[in-house]
PDB file of C-alpha atoms in Angstrom:
ATOM      1  CA  MET A   5      14.882  11.419 -22.358  1.00 65.00           C
ATOM      2  CA  THR A   6      13.629   8.737 -20.972  1.00 84.00           C
ATOM      3  CA  ILE A   7      10.675   7.056 -19.629  1.00 90.00           C
ATOM      4  CA  LYS A   8      11.556   6.168 -16.051  1.00 93.00           C
ATOM      5  CA  LEU A   9       9.727   2.828 -14.846  1.00 94.00           C
ATOM      6  CA  GLY A  10       9.997   2.366 -11.556  1.00 95.00           C
ATOM      7  CA  VAL A  11       9.206  -1.758  -9.060  1.00 95.00           C
ATOM      8  CA  PRO A  12       9.937  -3.164  -6.417  1.00 94.00           C
ATOM      9  CA  SER A  13      13.512  -3.781  -6.546  1.00 90.00           C
ATOM     10  CA  LYS A  14      13.877  -7.675  -4.577  1.00 86.00           C
ATOM     11  CA  GLY A  15      11.177 -10.264  -3.000  1.00 89.00           C
ATOM     12  CA  ARG A  16       8.510 -11.164  -4.861  1.00 92.00           C
ATOM     13  CA  LEU A  17       6.218  -7.994  -5.694  1.00 93.00           C
ATOM     14  CA  MET A  18       9.946  -7.985  -8.407  1.00 93.00           C
ATOM     15  CA  ASP A  19       9.304 -10.966  -9.627  1.00 94.00           C
ATOM     16  CA  LYS A  20       5.314 -10.992 -10.427  1.00 96.00           C
ATOM     17  CA  THR A  21       6.435  -7.621 -11.875  1.00 96.00           C
ATOM     18  CA  PHE A  22       8.776  -8.752 -14.787  1.00 95.00           C
ATOM     19  CA  GLU A  23       6.046 -11.753 -15.305  1.00 96.00           C
ATOM     20  CA  TRP A  24       2.944  -9.299 -15.505  1.00 95.00           C
ATOM     21  CA  PHE A  25       5.588  -6.861 -17.999  1.00 93.00           C
ATOM     22  CA  ALA A  26       6.715 -10.309 -19.875  1.00 93.00           C
ATOM     23  CA  ASN A  27       3.470 -11.738 -20.477  1.00 92.00           C
ATOM     24  CA  HIS A  28       3.084  -7.546 -22.077  1.00 89.00           C
ATOM     25  CA  GLY A  29       5.605  -8.290 -24.565  1.00 88.00           C
ATOM     26  CA  ILE A  30       8.573  -5.981 -22.212  1.00 91.00           C
ATOM     27  CA  THR A  31      11.295  -7.352 -20.681  1.00 93.00           C
ATOM     28  CA  LEU A  32      12.411  -6.321 -17.529  1.00 93.00           C
ATOM     29  CA  ARG A  33      15.781  -7.963 -16.061  1.00 89.00           C
ATOM     30  CA  GLN A  34      18.496  -7.506 -12.860  1.00 83.00           C
ATOM     31  CA  THR A  35      21.491  -6.089 -14.261  1.00 77.00           C
ATOM     32  CA  GLY A  36      24.992  -6.728 -12.653  1.00 64.00           C
ATOM     33  CA  ALA A  37      24.832  -8.851  -8.646  1.00 57.00           C
ATOM     34  CA  GLU A  38      22.427  -9.613  -6.767  1.00 57.00           C
ATOM     35  CA  ARG A  39      21.473  -6.794  -3.905  1.00 53.00           C
ATOM     36  CA  GLU A  40      23.130  -4.300  -7.510  1.00 50.00           C
ATOM     37  CA  TYR A  41      19.720  -1.832  -7.815  1.00 62.00           C
ATOM     38  CA  SER A  42      20.759  -1.688 -11.326  1.00 68.00           C
ATOM     39  CA  GLY A  43      18.313  -3.207 -14.702  1.00 81.00           C
ATOM     40  CA  ALA A  44      17.445  -2.639 -17.894  1.00 86.00           C
ATOM     41  CA  VAL A  45      13.930  -3.031 -20.633  1.00 89.00           C
ATOM     42  CA  ASP A  46      13.714  -4.785 -22.963  1.00 89.00           C
ATOM     43  CA  GLY A  47      11.674  -4.247 -25.696  1.00 83.00           C
ATOM     44  CA  ILE A  48      10.090  -1.488 -25.556  1.00 85.00           C
ATOM     45  CA  ASP A  49      12.407   2.240 -26.827  1.00 83.00           C
ATOM     46  CA  GLY A  50      12.673   5.145 -24.413  1.00 85.00           C
ATOM     47  CA  VAL A  51      12.535   3.096 -20.688  1.00 89.00           C
ATOM     48  CA  GLU A  52      14.461   3.115 -17.749  1.00 90.00           C
ATOM     49  CA  LEU A  53      14.719   0.641 -15.149  1.00 93.00           C
ATOM     50  CA  VAL A  54      14.632   1.697 -11.684  1.00 93.00           C
ATOM     51  CA  LEU A  55      14.325  -0.500  -8.504  1.00 93.00           C
ATOM     52  CA  LEU A  56      13.159   0.695  -5.634  1.00 93.00           C
ATOM     53  CA  SER A  57      11.343  -0.566  -1.691  1.00 93.00           C
ATOM     54  CA  ALA A  58       8.032  -0.711  -3.126  1.00 92.00           C
ATOM     55  CA  SER A  59       8.071   2.292  -0.096  1.00 92.00           C
ATOM     56  CA  GLU A  60       9.519   4.691  -1.862  1.00 95.00           C
ATOM     57  CA  ILE A  61       7.695   4.608  -5.175  1.00 97.00           C
ATOM     58  CA  PRO A  62       4.808   7.065  -3.845  1.00 97.00           C
ATOM     59  CA  ARG A  63       7.068   9.352  -2.638  1.00 96.00           C
ATOM     60  CA  GLU A  64       9.208   9.668  -6.105  1.00 97.00           C
ATOM     61  CA  LEU A  65       5.951   9.079  -8.801  1.00 97.00           C
ATOM     62  CA  ALA A  66       4.851  12.135  -6.335  1.00 97.00           C
ATOM     63  CA  ALA A  67       8.264  13.964  -6.631  1.00 96.00           C
ATOM     64  CA  GLY A  68       8.363  12.987 -10.720  1.00 95.00           C
ATOM     65  CA  ARG A  69      11.988  12.018 -10.752  1.00 95.00           C
ATOM     66  CA  ILE A  70       9.899   8.665 -11.628  1.00 95.00           C
ATOM     67  CA  HIS A  71       7.361   8.482 -14.452  1.00 94.00           C
ATOM     68  CA  LEU A  72       5.313   4.832 -13.809  1.00 94.00           C
ATOM     69  CA  GLY A  73       5.893   3.209 -11.031  1.00 96.00           C
ATOM     70  CA  VAL A  74       4.957  -0.339  -9.406  1.00 97.00           C
ATOM     71  CA  THR A  75       3.589  -0.431  -5.614  1.00 97.00           C
ATOM     72  CA  GLY A  76       0.652  -1.573  -3.570  1.00 96.00           C
ATOM     73  CA  SER A  77      -2.108   0.812  -4.245  1.00 96.00           C
ATOM     74  CA  ASP A  78      -2.575   1.286   0.110  1.00 96.00           C
ATOM     75  CA  LEU A  79       1.169   2.532   0.120  1.00 95.00           C
ATOM     76  CA  VAL A  80      -0.588   5.402  -2.752  1.00 97.00           C
ATOM     77  CA  ARG A  81      -3.759   6.172  -0.527  1.00 96.00           C
ATOM     78  CA  ASP A  82      -1.951   6.291   2.668  1.00 95.00           C
ATOM     79  CA  LYS A  83       1.512   7.634   1.902  1.00 93.00           C
ATOM     80  CA  LEU A  84       0.173  10.969  -0.644  1.00 95.00           C
ATOM     81  CA  ASN A  85      -2.174  13.668   0.981  1.00 91.00           C
ATOM     82  CA  GLN A  86      -4.429  13.986  -2.404  1.00 93.00           C
ATOM     83  CA  TRP A  87      -2.671  10.878  -3.909  1.00 96.00           C
ATOM     84  CA  ASP A  88      -5.158  11.183  -6.765  1.00 93.00           C
ATOM     85  CA  ALA A  89      -3.619  15.080  -7.878  1.00 96.00           C
ATOM     86  CA  LYS A  90      -0.329  13.674  -7.731  1.00 97.00           C
ATOM     87  CA  VAL A  91      -0.618  10.077  -9.422  1.00 97.00           C
ATOM     88  CA  VAL A  92      -3.336   8.121 -11.799  1.00 94.00           C
ATOM     89  CA  GLU A  93      -3.725   4.564 -12.084  1.00 94.00           C
ATOM     90  CA  VAL A  94      -2.716   3.060 -15.626  1.00 92.00           C
ATOM     91  CA  ALA A  95      -3.969  -1.066 -14.470  1.00 92.00           C
ATOM     92  CA  PRO A  96      -4.617  -2.514 -11.939  1.00 94.00           C
ATOM     93  CA  MET A  97      -1.806  -5.738 -11.659  1.00 95.00           C
ATOM     94  CA  GLY A  98      -3.850  -8.646 -10.224  1.00 94.00           C
ATOM     95  CA  PHE A  99      -1.269  -9.681  -7.142  1.00 95.00           C
ATOM     96  CA  GLY A 100      -0.347  -8.164  -4.107  1.00 93.00           C
ATOM     97  CA  HIS A 101      -3.437  -8.325  -2.518  1.00 95.00           C
ATOM     98  CA  ALA A 102      -4.369  -7.806   0.837  1.00 94.00           C
ATOM     99  CA  ASP A 103      -6.630  -6.742   1.987  1.00 96.00           C
ATOM    100  CA  LEU A 104      -6.244  -3.644   5.027  1.00 97.00           C
ATOM    101  CA  ILE A 105      -8.236  -4.523   8.587  1.00 97.00           C
ATOM    102  CA  ILE A 106      -9.375  -3.591  12.392  1.00 97.00           C
ATOM    103  CA  ALA A 107      -8.439  -6.830  14.356  1.00 97.00           C
ATOM    104  CA  VAL A 108      -9.049  -6.724  18.019  1.00 97.00           C
ATOM    105  CA  PRO A 109      -8.142  -9.454  20.982  1.00 97.00           C
ATOM    106  CA  LYS A 110     -10.841 -12.620  20.407  1.00 96.00           C
ATOM    107  CA  ALA A 111     -10.533 -12.736  23.914  1.00 96.00           C
ATOM    108  CA  TRP A 112     -13.427  -9.216  23.310  1.00 97.00           C
ATOM    109  CA  VAL A 113     -16.960 -11.712  22.564  1.00 96.00           C
ATOM    110  CA  ASP A 114     -18.811  -8.121  22.525  1.00 96.00           C
ATOM    111  CA  VAL A 115     -16.647  -6.655  19.792  1.00 97.00           C
ATOM    112  CA  ASP A 116     -17.468  -7.797  16.334  1.00 97.00           C
ATOM    113  CA  THR A 117     -18.280  -3.995  15.064  1.00 97.00           C
ATOM    114  CA  LEU A 118     -17.600  -0.847  14.116  1.00 97.00           C
ATOM    115  CA  ASP A 119     -20.408   0.598  16.578  1.00 97.00           C
ATOM    116  CA  ASP A 120     -19.343  -1.693  19.410  1.00 97.00           C
ATOM    117  CA  LEU A 121     -15.280  -0.487  19.007  1.00 97.00           C
ATOM    118  CA  ASP A 122     -17.012   2.491  19.148  1.00 97.00           C
ATOM    119  CA  ALA A 123     -18.847   1.432  22.556  1.00 97.00           C
ATOM    120  CA  ALA A 124     -15.637  -0.253  23.941  1.00 97.00           C
ATOM    121  CA  ALA A 125     -13.218   2.733  22.723  1.00 97.00           C
ATOM    122  CA  ALA A 126     -15.765   5.162  24.803  1.00 96.00           C
ATOM    123  CA  ALA A 127     -16.038   2.384  27.749  1.00 96.00           C
ATOM    124  CA  PHE A 128     -12.137   1.540  27.734  1.00 96.00           C
ATOM    125  CA  ARG A 129     -11.398   5.488  27.992  1.00 96.00           C
ATOM    126  CA  ALA A 130     -13.977   6.178  30.589  1.00 96.00           C
ATOM    127  CA  HIS A 131     -12.406   3.796  32.787  1.00 96.00           C
ATOM    128  CA  HIS A 132      -7.883   4.278  32.062  1.00 95.00           C
ATOM    129  CA  GLY A 133      -7.859   7.755  31.113  1.00 95.00           C
ATOM    130  CA  PHE A 134      -6.929   7.738  27.953  1.00 95.00           C
ATOM    131  CA  ARG A 135      -7.808   6.561  24.251  1.00 97.00           C
ATOM    132  CA  LEU A 136      -7.652   3.203  22.796  1.00 97.00           C
ATOM    133  CA  ARG A 137      -4.408   2.409  21.261  1.00 97.00           C
ATOM    134  CA  ILE A 138      -4.630   0.995  17.013  1.00 98.00           C
ATOM    135  CA  ALA A 139      -1.207   0.625  16.353  1.00 97.00           C
ATOM    136  CA  THR A 140      -0.723   0.165  12.850  1.00 96.00           C
ATOM    137  CA  LYS A 141       1.795   1.350   9.981  1.00 94.00           C
ATOM    138  CA  TYR A 142      -1.497   3.005   8.086  1.00 95.00           C
ATOM    139  CA  HIS A 143      -2.303   6.251   9.764  1.00 95.00           C
ATOM    140  CA  HIS A 144      -3.995   8.338   7.150  1.00 95.00           C
ATOM    141  CA  LEU A 145      -5.860   5.300   6.094  1.00 96.00           C
ATOM    142  CA  VAL A 146      -7.272   4.116   9.075  1.00 97.00           C
ATOM    143  CA  ARG A 147      -8.210   7.651  10.573  1.00 96.00           C
ATOM    144  CA  GLU A 148      -9.746   8.592   7.267  1.00 96.00           C
ATOM    145  CA  PHE A 149     -11.823   5.168   7.627  1.00 97.00           C
ATOM    146  CA  LEU A 150     -12.634   5.586  11.200  1.00 97.00           C
ATOM    147  CA  LYS A 151     -14.415   9.010  11.288  1.00 96.00           C
ATOM    148  CA  ALA A 152     -16.618   8.033   8.535  1.00 96.00           C
ATOM    149  CA  HIS A 153     -18.226   4.997  10.608  1.00 96.00           C
ATOM    150  CA  GLY A 154     -17.981   7.153  13.553  1.00 95.00           C
ATOM    151  CA  VAL A 155     -15.900   5.887  15.887  1.00 96.00           C
ATOM    152  CA  ALA A 156     -14.017   8.286  18.466  1.00 92.00           C
ATOM    153  CA  ASP A 157     -12.029   7.744  21.749  1.00 93.00           C
ATOM    154  CA  TYR A 158      -9.316   5.736  20.044  1.00 97.00           C
ATOM    155  CA  GLN A 159      -6.116   7.027  19.423  1.00 97.00           C
ATOM    156  CA  LEU A 160      -2.972   5.104  16.073  1.00 97.00           C
ATOM    157  CA  VAL A 161       0.640   4.442  17.633  1.00 96.00           C
ATOM    158  CA  ASP A 162       2.734   3.942  15.580  1.00 93.00           C
ATOM    159  CA  SER A 163       3.902   0.061  14.094  1.00 89.00           C
ATOM    160  CA  GLN A 164       6.940  -0.192  11.598  1.00 75.00           C
ATOM    161  CA  GLY A 165       7.669  -3.865  12.384  1.00 75.00           C
ATOM    162  CA  ALA A 166       5.352  -6.680  13.666  1.00 83.00           C
ATOM    163  CA  THR A 167       2.066  -4.876  14.287  1.00 90.00           C
ATOM    164  CA  GLU A 168       0.111  -7.979  14.969  1.00 88.00           C
ATOM    165  CA  GLY A 169       2.584  -8.615  18.592  1.00 90.00           C
ATOM    166  CA  THR A 170       1.067  -5.198  19.740  1.00 93.00           C
ATOM    167  CA  VAL A 171      -1.064  -6.164  21.155  1.00 94.00           C
ATOM    168  CA  LYS A 172       0.016  -9.867  22.813  1.00 91.00           C
ATOM    169  CA  ASN A 173       3.678  -6.493  24.348  1.00 90.00           C
ATOM    170  CA  LEU A 174       0.337  -4.117  25.302  1.00 92.00           C
ATOM    171  CA  THR A 175       1.909  -1.164  23.741  1.00 94.00           C
ATOM    172  CA  ALA A 176      -1.781  -1.803  21.941  1.00 96.00           C
ATOM    173  CA  GLU A 177      -5.186  -2.444  22.258  1.00 97.00           C
ATOM    174  CA  ALA A 178      -6.367  -3.738  19.324  1.00 97.00           C
ATOM    175  CA  VAL A 179      -4.642  -3.368  15.270  1.00 97.00           C
ATOM    176  CA  ALA A 180      -4.744  -2.181  12.150  1.00 97.00           C
ATOM    177  CA  ASP A 181      -2.775  -3.972   9.384  1.00 94.00           C
ATOM    178  CA  ILE A 182      -2.450  -5.863   5.981  1.00 93.00           C
ATOM    179  CA  THR A 183      -3.317  -9.242   5.496  1.00 92.00           C
ATOM    180  CA  SER A 184      -4.247 -11.830   2.664  1.00 87.00           C
ATOM    181  CA  THR A 185      -5.072 -14.526   5.032  1.00 86.00           C
ATOM    182  CA  GLY A 186      -5.295 -13.679   8.907  1.00 86.00           C
ATOM    183  CA  GLU A 187      -3.374 -16.812   9.448  1.00 90.00           C
ATOM    184  CA  THR A 188      -1.207 -14.162  11.715  1.00 89.00           C
ATOM    185  CA  LEU A 189      -3.655 -12.681  13.285  1.00 92.00           C
ATOM    186  CA  ARG A 190      -4.953 -16.227  13.961  1.00 92.00           C
ATOM    187  CA  ALA A 191      -1.609 -16.513  15.475  1.00 92.00           C
ATOM    188  CA  ASN A 192      -1.651 -13.457  17.784  1.00 92.00           C
ATOM    189  CA  HIS A 193      -5.366 -14.700  18.689  1.00 94.00           C
ATOM    190  CA  LEU A 194      -6.662 -11.476  16.917  1.00 96.00           C
ATOM    191  CA  LYS A 195     -10.031 -11.643  15.438  1.00 96.00           C
ATOM    192  CA  ILE A 196     -11.667  -8.822  12.357  1.00 97.00           C
ATOM    193  CA  LEU A 197     -14.362  -7.246  12.948  1.00 97.00           C
ATOM    194  CA  ASN A 198     -17.182  -7.785  10.575  1.00 96.00           C
ATOM    195  CA  CYS A 199     -16.940  -4.477   8.149  1.00 95.00           C
ATOM    196  CA  GLU A 200     -15.478  -3.309   5.305  1.00 95.00           C
ATOM    197  CA  PRO A 201     -11.724  -3.311   4.529  1.00 96.00           C
ATOM    198  CA  VAL A 202     -10.472  -0.021   5.005  1.00 97.00           C
ATOM    199  CA  HIS A 203      -8.443  -1.193   1.602  1.00 96.00           C
ATOM    200  CA  LYS A 204      -8.322  -3.304  -0.502  1.00 96.00           C
ATOM    201  CA  SER A 205      -4.868  -3.596  -1.616  1.00 96.00           C
ATOM    202  CA  GLN A 206      -3.219  -4.722  -4.430  1.00 96.00           C
ATOM    203  CA  ALA A 207      -0.185  -4.016  -7.253  1.00 96.00           C
ATOM    204  CA  THR A 208      -0.978  -0.949  -9.109  1.00 96.00           C
ATOM    205  CA  LEU A 209       0.293   0.715 -12.396  1.00 96.00           C
ATOM    206  CA  PHE A 210       0.529   4.156 -11.410  1.00 96.00           C
ATOM    207  CA  LYS A 211       1.681   7.576 -13.587  1.00 94.00           C
ATOM    208  CA  SER A 212       3.234  10.902 -12.141  1.00 95.00           C
ATOM    209  CA  ARG A 213       1.146  13.542 -13.051  1.00 94.00           C
ATOM    210  CA  THR A 214       3.896  16.336 -11.939  1.00 94.00           C
ATOM    211  CA  ALA A 215       6.879  13.877 -13.802  1.00 93.00           C
ATOM    212  CA  ASP A 216       8.317  15.779 -16.628  1.00 91.00           C
ATOM    213  CA  TRP A 217       6.529  14.227 -20.259  1.00 89.00           C
ATOM    214  CA  SER A 218       9.440  15.454 -23.171  1.00 86.00           C
ATOM    215  CA  ASP A 219       7.588  14.720 -26.685  1.00 80.00           C
ATOM    216  CA  ALA A 220      10.050  12.505 -26.602  1.00 76.00           C
ATOM    217  CA  ASP A 221       8.827  10.969 -23.925  1.00 81.00           C
ATOM    218  CA  ARG A 222       5.403  11.608 -24.638  1.00 80.00           C
ATOM    219  CA  ALA A 223       5.714   8.891 -27.880  1.00 81.00           C
ATOM    220  CA  ALA A 224       7.451   6.518 -25.469  1.00 79.00           C
ATOM    221  CA  MET A 225       4.322   6.578 -23.268  1.00 80.00           C
ATOM    222  CA  SER A 226       1.859   5.610 -26.357  1.00 82.00           C
ATOM    223  CA  VAL A 227       3.926   2.682 -27.740  1.00 79.00           C
ATOM    224  CA  PHE A 228       3.714   1.417 -24.216  1.00 77.00           C
ATOM    225  CA  LYS A 229       0.231   1.959 -22.934  1.00 78.00           C
ATOM    226  CA  ASN A 230      -0.172  -0.121 -26.682  1.00 79.00           C
ATOM    227  CA  MET A 231       1.379  -2.791 -25.318  1.00 76.00           C
ATOM    228  CA  LEU A 232       0.534  -3.319 -22.087  1.00 77.00           C
ATOM    229  CA  GLN A 233      -3.277  -2.413 -24.175  1.00 73.00           C
ATOM    230  CA  VAL A 234      -4.341  -0.246 -20.911  1.00 72.00           C
ATOM    231  CA  GLY A 235      -5.541   3.384 -21.407  1.00 58.00           C
ATOM    232  CA  ASP A 236      -5.238   6.903 -20.415  1.00 56.00           C
TER     233      ASP A 236
END
């Protein structure tokens, strides 16, 4: 058997992942045509490259179909129930930084904190007869964050597209989304609440706890860790 390493299949995340491994003496490369999701690993024996979308990698790690994977720490924590029982962080990679934040319309001049949001949500429900809607892709992380901070009388609505546009389109009253600069939020007349981010995300190398690790795989993993200079 060989270690299966899952990495993002396209875009800046793939390029930065390839660059990060190259800086550690391991060369990842695509094989075949540009749109053909196949690749190879040079510089270490016993490792197979698997190209996947970043959103697929948490699921594949949890299922044990890949041994190692590179994806956003936000995706692992949101998509995997009890994520730390299924995967373990091997190394933060120092790119792909983004904050998962909560934002409301700029016109809400009296809503700047989570306490303000809680009060606004209660007033919204009393006036409209239904809970204030927060559009997000990150249901688990946002729900746990709001619960920890005592915010109630809201509902999460799923957004798989342009989350920032849901307020303008009247399908939500607030949003919880990933941002790195805040420019898209400002362009849509939204402001970030004055509180800590729901999660500070970055690209991270994860190891599956459920994959089949044979003796040969473990030997390759030991070499792999020595090359990357990371711990267990």
